[in-house]
Amino acid sequence: KRTEAYKEKATQRPPATPTPIAMPPFTGLKLTDKVKKANKEAKAKRTEAYKEKAKQKAEKAAKVVKSGASMKVKKKRTSCKFRTPRQVKAPKAPKYARRLVPRMPKLDKYNILKCPVTTESAMKKIEEINTLVFLCNLTANKKQIRYAVETLYEVKCFKVNTLIRPDGQKKAYVRLTQDYDALDVANRIGII
């Protein structure tokens, strides 16, 4: 009975009308053509971008090859200590002189040469090898000795050899050029 009552009520109700859904009209194959066209365009864009990237990469590589690849060389460390690098120091520009009178150089031409050596072997060198022998200041170097001999005795030096004797004094063998005679210079000094 109940089912019959329900059926009667259902027939009395107005039929439910479905709400229309807004759908695009079906155009058949045209939709797939649009999709294909869009896919083609996207693929073309991707290939263009890829080609552009590849071109830039190739240009960069060519530039490196042309200029020569500069590799950063790591400095070879030879000690375990790390010392801070030297810094650039500005040159001193004082407002006033710290000393009233500038110091005189300690090693002038008179302090470089102490005295000539007058031993038999030194005399032999004067006669045979055209060489004068002097005792010099311990701190004087060969250039200073050459300068002192050339200015004091007005000669040209060919070669200067030095040694430090066992007693701690410096001895210099000054060989003169062939234009000057060591015997004449020895006479002028008063060795002979």
mmCIF file of C-alpha atoms in Angstrom, residues 46-177:
data_model
loop_
_atom_site.group_PDB
_atom_site.id
_atom_site.type_symbol
_atom_site.label_atom_id
_atom_site.label_comp_id
_atom_site.label_asym_id
_atom_site.label_seq_id
_atom_site.Cartn_x
_atom_site.Cartn_y
_atom_site.Cartn_z
ATOM 1 C CA ARG A 46 61.553 25.423 -26.270
ATOM 2 C CA THR A 47 63.866 24.578 -29.164
ATOM 3 C CA GLU A 48 64.561 28.286 -29.774
ATOM 4 C CA ALA A 49 65.429 28.817 -26.103
ATOM 5 C CA TYR A 50 67.649 25.715 -26.141
ATOM 6 C CA LYS A 51 69.439 26.898 -29.295
ATOM 7 C CA GLU A 52 69.969 30.361 -27.788
ATOM 8 C CA LYS A 53 71.436 28.837 -24.626
ATOM 9 C CA ALA A 54 73.709 26.567 -26.648
ATOM 10 C CA LYS A 55 74.856 29.535 -28.759
ATOM 11 C CA GLN A 56 75.721 31.581 -25.653
ATOM 12 C CA LYS A 57 77.589 28.625 -24.191
ATOM 13 C CA ALA A 58 79.571 28.146 -27.412
ATOM 14 C CA GLU A 59 80.441 31.875 -27.578
ATOM 15 C CA LYS A 60 81.653 31.777 -23.980
ATOM 16 C CA ALA A 61 83.816 28.714 -24.679
ATOM 17 C CA ALA A 62 85.238 30.321 -27.831
ATOM 18 C CA LYS A 63 86.095 33.457 -25.859
ATOM 19 C CA VAL A 64 87.937 31.403 -23.229
ATOM 20 C CA VAL A 65 89.854 29.484 -25.912
ATOM 21 C CA LYS A 66 90.768 32.715 -27.706
ATOM 22 C CA SER A 67 92.005 34.520 -24.590
ATOM 23 C CA GLY A 68 93.628 31.459 -23.071
ATOM 24 C CA ALA A 69 92.160 29.808 -20.021
ATOM 25 C CA SER A 70 93.517 31.486 -16.892
ATOM 26 C CA MET A 71 93.542 28.949 -14.132
ATOM 27 C CA LYS A 72 93.986 30.187 -10.599
ATOM 28 C CA VAL A 73 97.198 28.626 -9.349
ATOM 29 C CA LYS A 74 97.227 27.746 -5.686
ATOM 30 C CA LYS A 75 100.334 29.019 -3.920
ATOM 31 C CA LYS A 76 102.603 26.226 -2.751
ATOM 32 C CA ARG A 77 103.145 26.424 0.978
ATOM 33 C CA THR A 78 106.622 25.485 2.169
ATOM 34 C CA SER A 79 106.281 26.141 5.899
ATOM 35 C CA CYS A 80 103.691 25.463 8.551
ATOM 36 C CA LYS A 81 103.782 29.056 9.809
ATOM 37 C CA PHE A 82 101.411 31.637 8.411
ATOM 38 C CA ARG A 83 102.769 35.156 8.248
ATOM 39 C CA THR A 84 100.497 38.074 7.476
ATOM 40 C CA PRO A 85 101.208 39.633 4.070
ATOM 41 C CA ARG A 86 103.097 42.903 3.906
ATOM 42 C CA GLN A 87 100.888 45.957 3.955
ATOM 43 C CA VAL A 88 101.393 49.066 1.880
ATOM 44 C CA LYS A 89 102.846 51.762 4.102
ATOM 45 C CA ALA A 90 102.572 55.417 3.194
ATOM 46 C CA PRO A 91 105.932 57.186 2.798
ATOM 47 C CA LYS A 92 106.905 59.363 5.727
ATOM 48 C CA ALA A 93 106.288 63.061 5.247
ATOM 49 C CA PRO A 94 107.223 64.736 8.549
ATOM 50 C CA LYS A 95 106.118 68.289 9.306
ATOM 51 C CA TYR A 96 109.568 69.187 10.671
ATOM 52 C CA ALA A 97 113.050 67.638 10.826
ATOM 53 C CA ARG A 98 113.595 65.463 13.891
ATOM 54 C CA ARG A 99 117.351 66.159 13.864
ATOM 55 C CA LEU A 100 118.832 69.638 13.667
ATOM 56 C CA VAL A 101 121.865 68.515 11.629
ATOM 57 C CA PRO A 102 121.730 65.427 9.380
ATOM 58 C CA ARG A 103 124.110 62.612 10.306
ATOM 59 C CA MET A 104 127.302 62.237 8.328
ATOM 60 C CA PRO A 105 127.860 58.847 6.667
ATOM 61 C CA LYS A 106 129.972 56.641 8.905
ATOM 62 C CA LEU A 107 131.733 54.926 6.016
ATOM 63 C CA ASP A 108 133.356 57.603 3.907
ATOM 64 C CA LYS A 109 136.340 56.932 1.634
ATOM 65 C CA TYR A 110 138.811 57.585 4.496
ATOM 66 C CA ASN A 111 137.126 55.138 6.882
ATOM 67 C CA ILE A 112 136.750 52.337 4.316
ATOM 68 C CA LEU A 113 140.490 51.794 3.819
ATOM 69 C CA LYS A 114 142.492 51.455 7.055
ATOM 70 C CA CYS A 115 146.031 50.890 5.761
ATOM 71 C CA PRO A 116 147.969 49.137 3.007
ATOM 72 C CA VAL A 117 149.541 45.733 3.743
ATOM 73 C CA THR A 118 153.354 45.716 3.388
ATOM 74 C CA THR A 119 154.229 42.032 3.741
ATOM 75 C CA GLU A 120 156.513 40.209 1.292
ATOM 76 C CA SER A 121 153.573 38.400 -0.332
ATOM 77 C CA ALA A 122 151.769 41.751 -0.768
ATOM 78 C CA MET A 123 154.895 43.233 -2.409
ATOM 79 C CA LYS A 124 155.074 40.240 -4.728
ATOM 80 C CA LYS A 125 151.442 40.862 -5.771
ATOM 81 C CA ILE A 126 152.208 44.544 -6.415
ATOM 82 C CA GLU A 127 155.144 43.662 -8.709
ATOM 83 C CA GLU A 128 153.750 40.613 -10.517
ATOM 84 C CA ILE A 129 149.946 40.786 -10.600
ATOM 85 C CA ASN A 130 149.461 44.610 -10.514
ATOM 86 C CA THR A 131 147.449 44.249 -7.291
ATOM 87 C CA LEU A 132 147.331 46.427 -4.164
ATOM 88 C CA VAL A 133 146.497 44.907 -0.772
ATOM 89 C CA PHE A 134 144.624 46.851 1.926
ATOM 90 C CA LEU A 135 143.120 46.277 5.349
ATOM 91 C CA CYS A 136 139.545 47.551 5.232
ATOM 92 C CA ASN A 137 136.594 48.279 7.456
ATOM 93 C CA LEU A 138 134.762 45.071 8.311
ATOM 94 C CA THR A 139 131.386 46.419 7.173
ATOM 95 C CA ALA A 140 132.638 47.756 3.810
ATOM 96 C CA ASN A 141 131.625 45.837 0.688
ATOM 97 C CA LYS A 142 133.493 45.423 -2.600
ATOM 98 C CA LYS A 143 131.756 48.336 -4.330
ATOM 99 C CA GLN A 144 132.645 50.691 -1.483
ATOM 100 C CA ILE A 145 136.275 49.503 -1.498
ATOM 101 C CA ARG A 146 136.485 50.024 -5.274
ATOM 102 C CA TYR A 147 135.040 53.547 -4.912
ATOM 103 C CA ALA A 148 137.493 54.421 -2.111
ATOM 104 C CA VAL A 149 140.573 53.220 -4.034
ATOM 105 C CA GLU A 150 139.500 54.929 -7.268
ATOM 106 C CA THR A 151 138.814 58.283 -5.584
ATOM 107 C CA LEU A 152 141.819 58.331 -3.221
ATOM 108 C CA TYR A 153 144.514 57.152 -5.654
ATOM 109 C CA GLU A 154 142.964 58.230 -8.996
ATOM 110 C CA VAL A 155 143.190 54.802 -10.621
ATOM 111 C CA LYS A 156 140.753 52.353 -12.257
ATOM 112 C CA CYS A 157 140.112 49.035 -10.523
ATOM 113 C CA PHE A 158 139.749 45.873 -12.571
ATOM 114 C CA LYS A 159 138.679 43.531 -9.781
ATOM 115 C CA VAL A 160 138.276 43.476 -5.987
ATOM 116 C CA ASN A 161 138.603 40.311 -3.901
ATOM 117 C CA THR A 162 138.012 40.308 -0.157
ATOM 118 C CA LEU A 163 138.531 37.930 2.742
ATOM 119 C CA ILE A 164 138.286 38.064 6.508
ATOM 120 C CA ARG A 165 141.465 37.094 8.282
ATOM 121 C CA PRO A 166 141.564 34.798 11.336
ATOM 122 C CA ASP A 167 142.190 37.847 13.544
ATOM 123 C CA GLY A 168 138.829 39.290 12.363
ATOM 124 C CA GLN A 169 140.067 42.008 9.998
ATOM 125 C CA LYS A 170 138.982 42.352 6.391
ATOM 126 C CA LYS A 171 141.671 42.259 3.689
ATOM 127 C CA ALA A 172 141.068 43.435 0.128
ATOM 128 C CA TYR A 173 143.064 42.572 -2.983
ATOM 129 C CA VAL A 174 142.494 45.408 -5.483
ATOM 130 C CA ARG A 175 143.686 44.571 -8.989
ATOM 131 C CA LEU A 176 144.259 47.613 -11.206
ATOM 132 C CA THR A 177 143.632 47.848 -14.950
#
